[in-house]
mmCIF file of C-alpha atoms in Angstrom:
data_model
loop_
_atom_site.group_PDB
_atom_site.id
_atom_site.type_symbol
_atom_site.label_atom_id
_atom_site.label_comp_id
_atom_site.label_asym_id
_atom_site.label_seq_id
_atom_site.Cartn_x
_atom_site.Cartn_y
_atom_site.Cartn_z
ATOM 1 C CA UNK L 1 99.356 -72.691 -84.564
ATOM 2 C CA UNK L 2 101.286 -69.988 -82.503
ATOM 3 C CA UNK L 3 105.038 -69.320 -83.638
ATOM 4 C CA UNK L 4 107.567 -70.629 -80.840
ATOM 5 C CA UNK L 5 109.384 -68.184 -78.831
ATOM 6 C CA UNK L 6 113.189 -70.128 -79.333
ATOM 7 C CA UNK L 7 114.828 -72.198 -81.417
ATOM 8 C CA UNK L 8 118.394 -73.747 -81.221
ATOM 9 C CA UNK L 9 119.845 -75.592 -83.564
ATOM 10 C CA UNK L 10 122.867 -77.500 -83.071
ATOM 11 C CA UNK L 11 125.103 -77.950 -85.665
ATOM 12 C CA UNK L 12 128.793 -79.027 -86.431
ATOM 13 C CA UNK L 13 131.455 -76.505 -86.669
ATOM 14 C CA UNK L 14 132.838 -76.600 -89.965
ATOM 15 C CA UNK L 15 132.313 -74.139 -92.483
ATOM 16 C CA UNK L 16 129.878 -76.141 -94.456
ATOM 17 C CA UNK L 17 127.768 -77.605 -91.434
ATOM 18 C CA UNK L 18 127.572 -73.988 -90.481
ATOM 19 C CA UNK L 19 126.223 -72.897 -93.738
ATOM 20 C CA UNK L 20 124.041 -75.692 -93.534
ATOM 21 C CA UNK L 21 122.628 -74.302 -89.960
ATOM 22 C CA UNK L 22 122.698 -70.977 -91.101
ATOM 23 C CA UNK L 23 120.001 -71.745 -93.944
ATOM 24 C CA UNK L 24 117.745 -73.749 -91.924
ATOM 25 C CA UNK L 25 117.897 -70.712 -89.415
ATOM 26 C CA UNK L 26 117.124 -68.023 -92.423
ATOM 27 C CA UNK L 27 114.137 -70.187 -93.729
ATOM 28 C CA UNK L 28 112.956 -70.708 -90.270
ATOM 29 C CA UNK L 29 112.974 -66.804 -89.928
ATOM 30 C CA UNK L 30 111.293 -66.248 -92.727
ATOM 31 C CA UNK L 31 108.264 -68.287 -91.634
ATOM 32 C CA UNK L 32 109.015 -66.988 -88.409
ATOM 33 C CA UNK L 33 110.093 -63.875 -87.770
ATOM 34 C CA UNK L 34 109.208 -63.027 -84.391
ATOM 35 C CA UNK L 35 111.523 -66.231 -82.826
ATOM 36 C CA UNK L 36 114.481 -66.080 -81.351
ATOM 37 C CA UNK L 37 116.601 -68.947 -83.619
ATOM 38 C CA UNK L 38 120.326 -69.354 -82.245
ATOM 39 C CA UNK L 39 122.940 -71.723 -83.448
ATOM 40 C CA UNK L 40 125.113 -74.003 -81.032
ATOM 41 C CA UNK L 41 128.094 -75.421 -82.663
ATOM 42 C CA UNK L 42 129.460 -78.082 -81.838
ATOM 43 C CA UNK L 43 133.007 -80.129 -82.603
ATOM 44 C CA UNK L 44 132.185 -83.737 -83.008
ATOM 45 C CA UNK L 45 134.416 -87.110 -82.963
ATOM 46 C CA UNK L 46 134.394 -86.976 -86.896
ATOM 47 C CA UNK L 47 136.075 -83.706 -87.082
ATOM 48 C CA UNK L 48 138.586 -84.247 -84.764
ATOM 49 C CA UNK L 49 140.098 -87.637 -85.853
ATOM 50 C CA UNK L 50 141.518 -86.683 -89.618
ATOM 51 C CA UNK L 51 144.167 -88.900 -89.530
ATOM 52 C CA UNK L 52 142.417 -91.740 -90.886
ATOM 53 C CA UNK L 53 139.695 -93.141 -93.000
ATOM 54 C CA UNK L 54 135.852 -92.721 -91.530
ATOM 55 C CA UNK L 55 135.415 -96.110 -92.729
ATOM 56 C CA UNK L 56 138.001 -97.596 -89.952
ATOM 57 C CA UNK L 57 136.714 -95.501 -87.410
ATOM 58 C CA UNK L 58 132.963 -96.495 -86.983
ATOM 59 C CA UNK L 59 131.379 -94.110 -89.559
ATOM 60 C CA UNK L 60 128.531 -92.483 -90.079
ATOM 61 C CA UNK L 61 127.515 -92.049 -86.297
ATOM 62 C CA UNK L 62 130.684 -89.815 -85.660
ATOM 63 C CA UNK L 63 129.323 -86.375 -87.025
ATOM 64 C CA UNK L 64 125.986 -86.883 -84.726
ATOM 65 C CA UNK L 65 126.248 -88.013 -81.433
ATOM 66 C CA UNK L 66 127.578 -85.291 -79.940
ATOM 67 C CA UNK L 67 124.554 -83.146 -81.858
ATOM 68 C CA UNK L 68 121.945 -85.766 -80.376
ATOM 69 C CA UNK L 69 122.996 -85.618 -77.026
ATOM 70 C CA UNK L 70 122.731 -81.890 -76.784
ATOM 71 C CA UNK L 71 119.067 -82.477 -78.037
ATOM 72 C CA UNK L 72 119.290 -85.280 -75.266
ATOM 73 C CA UNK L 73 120.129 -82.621 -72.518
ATOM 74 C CA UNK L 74 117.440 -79.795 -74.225
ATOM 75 C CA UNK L 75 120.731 -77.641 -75.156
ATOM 76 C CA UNK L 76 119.319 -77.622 -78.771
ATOM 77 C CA UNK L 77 116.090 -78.275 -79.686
ATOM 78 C CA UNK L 78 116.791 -79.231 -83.470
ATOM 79 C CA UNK L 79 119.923 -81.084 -85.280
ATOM 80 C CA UNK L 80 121.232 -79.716 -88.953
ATOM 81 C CA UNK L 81 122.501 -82.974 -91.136
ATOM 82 C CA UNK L 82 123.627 -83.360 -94.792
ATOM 83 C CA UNK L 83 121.345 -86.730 -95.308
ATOM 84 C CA UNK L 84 124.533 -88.835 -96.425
ATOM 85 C CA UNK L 85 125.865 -88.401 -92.363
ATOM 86 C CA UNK L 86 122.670 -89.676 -90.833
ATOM 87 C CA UNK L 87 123.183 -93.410 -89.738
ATOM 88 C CA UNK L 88 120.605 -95.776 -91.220
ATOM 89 C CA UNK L 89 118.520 -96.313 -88.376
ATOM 90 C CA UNK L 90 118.089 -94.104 -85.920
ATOM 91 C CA UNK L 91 118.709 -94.015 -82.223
ATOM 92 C CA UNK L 92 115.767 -94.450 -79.900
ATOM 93 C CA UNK L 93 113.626 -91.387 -78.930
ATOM 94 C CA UNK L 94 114.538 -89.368 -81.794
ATOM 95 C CA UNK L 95 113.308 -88.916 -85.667
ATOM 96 C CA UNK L 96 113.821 -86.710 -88.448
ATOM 97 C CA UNK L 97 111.582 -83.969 -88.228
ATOM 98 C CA UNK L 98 112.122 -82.691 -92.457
ATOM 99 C CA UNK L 99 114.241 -83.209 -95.342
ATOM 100 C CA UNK L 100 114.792 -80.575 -97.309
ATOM 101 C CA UNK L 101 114.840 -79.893 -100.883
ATOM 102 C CA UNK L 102 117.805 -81.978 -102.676
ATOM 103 C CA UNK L 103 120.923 -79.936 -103.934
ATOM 104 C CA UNK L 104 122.882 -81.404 -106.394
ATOM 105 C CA UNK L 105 123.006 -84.684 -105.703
ATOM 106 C CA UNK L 106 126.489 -85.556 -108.088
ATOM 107 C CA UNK L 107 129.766 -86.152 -107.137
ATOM 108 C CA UNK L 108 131.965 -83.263 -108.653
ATOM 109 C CA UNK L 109 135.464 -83.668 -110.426
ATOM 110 C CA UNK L 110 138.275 -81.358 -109.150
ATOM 111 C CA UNK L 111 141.355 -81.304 -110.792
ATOM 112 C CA UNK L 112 143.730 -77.773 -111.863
ATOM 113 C CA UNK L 113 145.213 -79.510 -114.815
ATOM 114 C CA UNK L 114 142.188 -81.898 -116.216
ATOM 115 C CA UNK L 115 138.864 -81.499 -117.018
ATOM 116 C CA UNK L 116 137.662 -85.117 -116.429
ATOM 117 C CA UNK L 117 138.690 -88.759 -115.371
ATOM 118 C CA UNK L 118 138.863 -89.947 -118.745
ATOM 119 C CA UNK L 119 141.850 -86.871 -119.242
ATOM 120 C CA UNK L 120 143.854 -87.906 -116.274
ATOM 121 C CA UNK L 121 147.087 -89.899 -117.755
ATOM 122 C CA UNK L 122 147.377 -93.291 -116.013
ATOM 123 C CA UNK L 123 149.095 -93.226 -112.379
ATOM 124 C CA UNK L 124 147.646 -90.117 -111.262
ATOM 125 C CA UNK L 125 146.348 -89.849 -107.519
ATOM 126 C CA UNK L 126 142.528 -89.195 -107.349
ATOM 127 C CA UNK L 127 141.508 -87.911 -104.039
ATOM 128 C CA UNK L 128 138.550 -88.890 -102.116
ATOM 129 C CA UNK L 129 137.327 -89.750 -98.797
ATOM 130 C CA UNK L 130 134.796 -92.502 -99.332
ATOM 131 C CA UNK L 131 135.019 -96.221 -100.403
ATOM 132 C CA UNK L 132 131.601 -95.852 -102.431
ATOM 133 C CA UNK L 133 133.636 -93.259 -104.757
ATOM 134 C CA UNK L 134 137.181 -95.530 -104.674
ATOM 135 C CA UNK L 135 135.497 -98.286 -105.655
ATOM 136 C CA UNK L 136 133.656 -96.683 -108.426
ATOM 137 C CA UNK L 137 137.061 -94.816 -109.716
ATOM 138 C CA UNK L 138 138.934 -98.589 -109.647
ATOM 139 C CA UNK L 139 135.575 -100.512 -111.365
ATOM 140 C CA UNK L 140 136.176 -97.852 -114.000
ATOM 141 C CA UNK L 141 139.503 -96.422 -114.303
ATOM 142 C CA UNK L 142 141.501 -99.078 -112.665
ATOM 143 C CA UNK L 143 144.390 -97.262 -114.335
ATOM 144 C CA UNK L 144 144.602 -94.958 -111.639
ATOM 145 C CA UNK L 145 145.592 -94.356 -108.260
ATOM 146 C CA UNK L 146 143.197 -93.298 -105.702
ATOM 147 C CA UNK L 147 144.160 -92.338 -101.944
ATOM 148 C CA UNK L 148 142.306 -91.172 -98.750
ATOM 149 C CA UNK L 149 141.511 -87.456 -98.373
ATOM 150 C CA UNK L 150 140.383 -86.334 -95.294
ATOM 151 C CA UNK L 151 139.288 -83.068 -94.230
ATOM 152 C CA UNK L 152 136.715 -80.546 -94.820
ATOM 153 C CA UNK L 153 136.077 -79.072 -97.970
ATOM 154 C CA UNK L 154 138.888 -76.366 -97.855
ATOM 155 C CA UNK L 155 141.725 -78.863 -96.665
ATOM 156 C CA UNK L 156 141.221 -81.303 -99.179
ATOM 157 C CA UNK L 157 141.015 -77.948 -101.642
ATOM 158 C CA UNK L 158 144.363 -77.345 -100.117
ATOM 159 C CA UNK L 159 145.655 -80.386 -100.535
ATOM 160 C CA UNK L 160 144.808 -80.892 -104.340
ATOM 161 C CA UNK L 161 146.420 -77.216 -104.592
ATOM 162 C CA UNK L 162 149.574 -78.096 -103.301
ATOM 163 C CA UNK L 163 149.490 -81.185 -105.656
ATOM 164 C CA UNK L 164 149.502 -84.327 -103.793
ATOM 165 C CA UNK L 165 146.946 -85.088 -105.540
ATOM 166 C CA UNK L 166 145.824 -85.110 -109.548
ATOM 167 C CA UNK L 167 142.520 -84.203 -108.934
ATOM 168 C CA UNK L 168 139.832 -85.002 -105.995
ATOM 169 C CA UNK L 169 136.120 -85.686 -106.318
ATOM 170 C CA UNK L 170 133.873 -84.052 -103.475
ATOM 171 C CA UNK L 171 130.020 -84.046 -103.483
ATOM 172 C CA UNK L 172 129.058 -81.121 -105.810
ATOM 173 C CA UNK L 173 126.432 -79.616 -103.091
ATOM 174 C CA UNK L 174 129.028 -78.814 -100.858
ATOM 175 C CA UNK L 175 130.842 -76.982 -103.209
ATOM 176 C CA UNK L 176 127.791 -75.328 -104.671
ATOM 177 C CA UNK L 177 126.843 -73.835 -101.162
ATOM 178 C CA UNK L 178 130.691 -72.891 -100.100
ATOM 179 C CA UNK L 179 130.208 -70.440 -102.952
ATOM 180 C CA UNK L 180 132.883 -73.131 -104.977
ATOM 181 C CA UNK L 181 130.930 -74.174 -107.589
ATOM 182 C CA UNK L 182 133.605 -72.623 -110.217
ATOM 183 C CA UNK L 183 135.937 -75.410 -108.303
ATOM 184 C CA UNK L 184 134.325 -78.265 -110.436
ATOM 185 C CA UNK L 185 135.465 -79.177 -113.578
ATOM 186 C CA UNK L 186 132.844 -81.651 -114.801
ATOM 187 C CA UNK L 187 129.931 -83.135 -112.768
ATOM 188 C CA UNK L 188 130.219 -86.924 -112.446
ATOM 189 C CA UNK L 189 126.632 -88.574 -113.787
ATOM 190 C CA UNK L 190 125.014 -90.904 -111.694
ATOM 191 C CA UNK L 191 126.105 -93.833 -114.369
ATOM 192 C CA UNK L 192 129.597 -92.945 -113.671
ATOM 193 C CA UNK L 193 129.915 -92.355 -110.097
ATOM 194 C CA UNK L 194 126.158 -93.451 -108.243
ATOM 195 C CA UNK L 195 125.973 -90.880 -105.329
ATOM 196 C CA UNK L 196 125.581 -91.584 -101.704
ATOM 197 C CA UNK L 197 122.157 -92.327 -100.162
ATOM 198 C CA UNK L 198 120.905 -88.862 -99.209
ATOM 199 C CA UNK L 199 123.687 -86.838 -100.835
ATOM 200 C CA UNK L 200 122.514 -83.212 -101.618
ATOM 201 C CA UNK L 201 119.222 -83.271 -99.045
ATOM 202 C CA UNK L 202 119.620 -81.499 -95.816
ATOM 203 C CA UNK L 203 117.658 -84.112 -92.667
ATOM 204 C CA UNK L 204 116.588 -81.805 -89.544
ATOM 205 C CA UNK L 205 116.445 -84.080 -86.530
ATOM 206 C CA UNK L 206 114.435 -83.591 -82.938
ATOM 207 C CA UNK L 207 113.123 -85.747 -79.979
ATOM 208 C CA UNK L 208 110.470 -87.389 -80.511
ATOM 209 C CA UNK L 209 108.814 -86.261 -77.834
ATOM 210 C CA UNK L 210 108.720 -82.855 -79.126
ATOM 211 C CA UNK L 211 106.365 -82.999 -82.048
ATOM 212 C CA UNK L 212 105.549 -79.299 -82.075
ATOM 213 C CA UNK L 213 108.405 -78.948 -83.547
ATOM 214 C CA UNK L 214 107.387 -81.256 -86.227
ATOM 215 C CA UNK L 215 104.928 -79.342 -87.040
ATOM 216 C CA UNK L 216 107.335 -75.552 -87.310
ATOM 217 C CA UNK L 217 109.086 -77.465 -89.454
ATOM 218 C CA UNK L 218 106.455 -78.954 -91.576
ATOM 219 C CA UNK L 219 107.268 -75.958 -94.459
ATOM 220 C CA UNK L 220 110.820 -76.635 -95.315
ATOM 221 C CA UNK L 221 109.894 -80.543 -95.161
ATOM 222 C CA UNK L 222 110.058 -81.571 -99.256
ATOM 223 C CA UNK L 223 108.111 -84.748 -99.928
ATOM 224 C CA UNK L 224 109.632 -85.625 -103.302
ATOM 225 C CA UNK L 225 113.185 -85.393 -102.068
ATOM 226 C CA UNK L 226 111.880 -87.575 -98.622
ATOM 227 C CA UNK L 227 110.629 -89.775 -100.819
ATOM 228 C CA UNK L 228 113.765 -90.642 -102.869
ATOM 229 C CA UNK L 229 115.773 -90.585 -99.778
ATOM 230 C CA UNK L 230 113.446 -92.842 -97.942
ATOM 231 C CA UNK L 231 113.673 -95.611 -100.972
ATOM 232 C CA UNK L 232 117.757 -94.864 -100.773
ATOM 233 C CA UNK L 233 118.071 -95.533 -97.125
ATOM 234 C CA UNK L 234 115.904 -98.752 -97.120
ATOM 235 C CA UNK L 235 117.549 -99.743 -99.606
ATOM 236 C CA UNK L 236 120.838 -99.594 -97.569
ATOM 237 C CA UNK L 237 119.337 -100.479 -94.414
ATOM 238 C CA UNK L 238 118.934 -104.558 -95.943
ATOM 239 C CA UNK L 239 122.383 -104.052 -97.260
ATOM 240 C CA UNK L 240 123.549 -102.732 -93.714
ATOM 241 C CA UNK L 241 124.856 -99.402 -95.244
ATOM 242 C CA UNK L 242 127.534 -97.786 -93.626
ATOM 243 C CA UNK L 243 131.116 -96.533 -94.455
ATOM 244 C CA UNK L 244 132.578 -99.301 -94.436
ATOM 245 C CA UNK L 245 130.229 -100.475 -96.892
ATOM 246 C CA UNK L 246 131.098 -99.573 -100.888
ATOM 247 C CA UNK L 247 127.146 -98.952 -101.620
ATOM 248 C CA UNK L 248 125.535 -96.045 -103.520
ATOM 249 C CA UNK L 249 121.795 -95.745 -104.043
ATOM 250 C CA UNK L 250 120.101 -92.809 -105.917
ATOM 251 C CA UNK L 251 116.352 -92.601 -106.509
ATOM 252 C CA UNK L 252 114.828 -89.709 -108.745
ATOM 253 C CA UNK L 253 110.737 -89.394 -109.189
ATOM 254 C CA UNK L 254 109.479 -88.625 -112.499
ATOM 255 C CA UNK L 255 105.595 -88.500 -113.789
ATOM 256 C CA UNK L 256 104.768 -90.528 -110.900
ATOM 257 C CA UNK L 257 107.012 -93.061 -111.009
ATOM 258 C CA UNK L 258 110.222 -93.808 -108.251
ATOM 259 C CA UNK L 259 113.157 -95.230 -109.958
ATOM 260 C CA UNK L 260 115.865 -96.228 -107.504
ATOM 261 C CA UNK L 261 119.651 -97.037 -108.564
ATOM 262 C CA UNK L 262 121.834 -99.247 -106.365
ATOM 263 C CA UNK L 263 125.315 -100.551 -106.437
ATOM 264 C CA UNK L 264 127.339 -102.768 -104.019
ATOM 265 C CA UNK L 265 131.658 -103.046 -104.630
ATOM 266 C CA UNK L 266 134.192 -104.180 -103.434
ATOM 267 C CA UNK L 267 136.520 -101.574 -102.243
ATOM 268 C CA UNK L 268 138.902 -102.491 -105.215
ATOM 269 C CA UNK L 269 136.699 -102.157 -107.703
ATOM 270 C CA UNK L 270 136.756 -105.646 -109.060
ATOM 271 C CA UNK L 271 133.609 -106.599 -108.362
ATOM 272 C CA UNK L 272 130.483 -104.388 -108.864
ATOM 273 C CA UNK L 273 126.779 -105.449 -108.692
ATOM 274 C CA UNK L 274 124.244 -102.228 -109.926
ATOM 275 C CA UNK L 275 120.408 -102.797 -110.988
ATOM 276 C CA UNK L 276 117.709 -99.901 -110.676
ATOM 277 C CA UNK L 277 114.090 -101.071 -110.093
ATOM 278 C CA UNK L 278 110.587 -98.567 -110.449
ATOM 279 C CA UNK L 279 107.892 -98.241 -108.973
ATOM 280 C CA UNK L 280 104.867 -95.905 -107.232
ATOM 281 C CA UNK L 281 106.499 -93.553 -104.884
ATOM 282 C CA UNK L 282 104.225 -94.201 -102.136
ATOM 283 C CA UNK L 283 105.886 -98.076 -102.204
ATOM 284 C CA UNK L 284 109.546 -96.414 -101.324
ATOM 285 C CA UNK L 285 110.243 -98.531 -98.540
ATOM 286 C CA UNK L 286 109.530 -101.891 -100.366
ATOM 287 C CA UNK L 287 111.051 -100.617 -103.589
ATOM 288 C CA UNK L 288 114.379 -100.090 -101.576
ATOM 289 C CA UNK L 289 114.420 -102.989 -99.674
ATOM 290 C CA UNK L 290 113.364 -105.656 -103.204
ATOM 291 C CA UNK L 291 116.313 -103.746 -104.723
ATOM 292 C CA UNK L 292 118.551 -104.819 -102.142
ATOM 293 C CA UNK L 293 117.072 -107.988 -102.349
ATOM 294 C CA UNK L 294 118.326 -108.113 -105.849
ATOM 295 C CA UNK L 295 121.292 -106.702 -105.526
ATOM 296 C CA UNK L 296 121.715 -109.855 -102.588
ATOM 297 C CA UNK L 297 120.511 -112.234 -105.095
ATOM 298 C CA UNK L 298 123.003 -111.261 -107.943
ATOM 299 C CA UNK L 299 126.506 -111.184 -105.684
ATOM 300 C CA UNK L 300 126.121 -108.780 -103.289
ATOM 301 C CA UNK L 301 125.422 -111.036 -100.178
ATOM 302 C CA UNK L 302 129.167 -112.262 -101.159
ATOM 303 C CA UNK L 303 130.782 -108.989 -101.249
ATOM 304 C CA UNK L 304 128.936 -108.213 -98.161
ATOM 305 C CA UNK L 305 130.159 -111.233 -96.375
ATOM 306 C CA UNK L 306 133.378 -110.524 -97.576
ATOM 307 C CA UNK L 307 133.256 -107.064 -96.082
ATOM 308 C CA UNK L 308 131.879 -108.288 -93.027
ATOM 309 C CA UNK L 309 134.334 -110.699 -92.046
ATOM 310 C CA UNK L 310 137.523 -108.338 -93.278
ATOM 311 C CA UNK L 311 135.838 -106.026 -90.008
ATOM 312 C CA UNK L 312 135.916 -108.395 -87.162
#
């Protein structure tokens, strides 16, 4: 297989989605060194609009299209995405080419003055952009006060610093590649706060018509991690996962066997259905989509419902 001569890769702008481009572009380097490998970045909807929560404003989609359509127009040839920001289904004519190697995939605790959410005195503001982590802070603390935070990873930093906030709770990988790490005061398990579908893994998308490129990035592609993340995103496919959508899902493969963690909320916390179901990994797909099933079964079609007719 000869090496190609150029690679772009488009990415977002912000300091983590650049960090994020710049590692795909060192690993594709490595393997080969003789390409040219460039980085266009790009400002997408997501970043602009701050002022409000990503679950009023369409979700997931917002951090991509702009990405897609420069692969649309052959401006870049791949797309850079934390695995959490890639919509459940994707568009026509293109795929996801890898998925990386999973960071961290828990939710970190940042606070100046605690060291956990069972310190924080009751009344204090908890920080955090995403319903899935809201609703998981009411279910179990309902003692406190959570709020939107909006932002990239320094802002919301910022904004904890200048104390409008008691502490915030940000997804430890991003703080673990920012060089932040010594940011987080305790690491939330996965029985306290279930992580997103796809948080910590890294999804490189392309056309589909290009599968060279496929096959270039066939070496940073990590099955195990695809795997989980597969069984995670059927699983929120059934249960139409988005961000308006208080659903986690967390799969982890161990001698062989999947086992995949889901939860559906609502946003208040009140009401919170969770099972976990195992299985081979090469049944992913079905082992996401019967744990949605159950999930359905037990309450969540309700919720759901609920949800869906709050939106229209």
């Amino acid at each position: 297989m000869h090496s190609p001569e150029k690679i772009i890769i488009a990415s977002r702008e912000s300091q983590l989605a650049m960090w994020q481009a710049h590692f795909i572009q060192n690993r594709l380097l490595e393997l080969y060194p003789q390409t040219e490998i460039t980085i266009l970045g790009m400002t997408t909807k997501g970043d602009q609009i701050l002022d409000v929560s990503l679950s009023k404003i369409g979700g997931k989609g917002l951090f991509i299209k702009e990405l897609e359509q420069a692969l649309e127009d052959g401006r870049a040839d791949i797309a850079v995405h934390s695995m959490k920001d890639v919509p459940m289904n994707m568009p026509p004519g293109f795929m996801l080419a890898a998925i990386t190697e999973r960071e961290d995939p828990c939710d970190a605790f940042v606070s100046n003055n605690y060291a956990s959410l069972e310190e924080l005195p009751a009344g204090s503001i908890v920080g955090t952009s995403s319903l899935r982590r809201e609703s998981q802070v009411r279910a179990r603390f309902p003692h406190l006060q959570v709020r939107p935070l909006r932002g990239n990873v320094q802002t919301r930093l910022r904004k904890l610093d200048e104390e409008e906030y008691s502490a915030i709770i940000l997804a430890a990988a991003g703080l673990k590649r920012l060089e932040l790490a010594y940011r987080i005061r305790s690491l939330l398990t996965p029985e306290l706060s279930l992580p997103a579908v796809g948080q910590g893994a890294l999804g490189i998308e392309c056309r589909e018509d290009r599968p060279e490129l496929v096959q270039w990035l066939a070496p940073l592609h990590h099955a195990a991690t695809a795997h989980c993340v597969e069984a995670e995103r059927a699983m929120s496919r059934v249960l139409g996962g988005s961000c308006q959508v208080p659903l986690g899902g967390f799969a982890e493969i161990s001698e062989d066997v999947l086992t995949l963690r889901g939860f559906v909320a609502t946003p208040d916390g009140t009401k919170m259905i969770a099972d976990k179901l195992h299985g081979k990994p090469e049944g992913r797909e079905l082992i996401g989509q019967q744990l949605a099933q159950n999930l359905k079964s037990q309450g969540a079609d309700e919720i759901l419902a609920a949800l869906e007719f709050h939106h229209d």
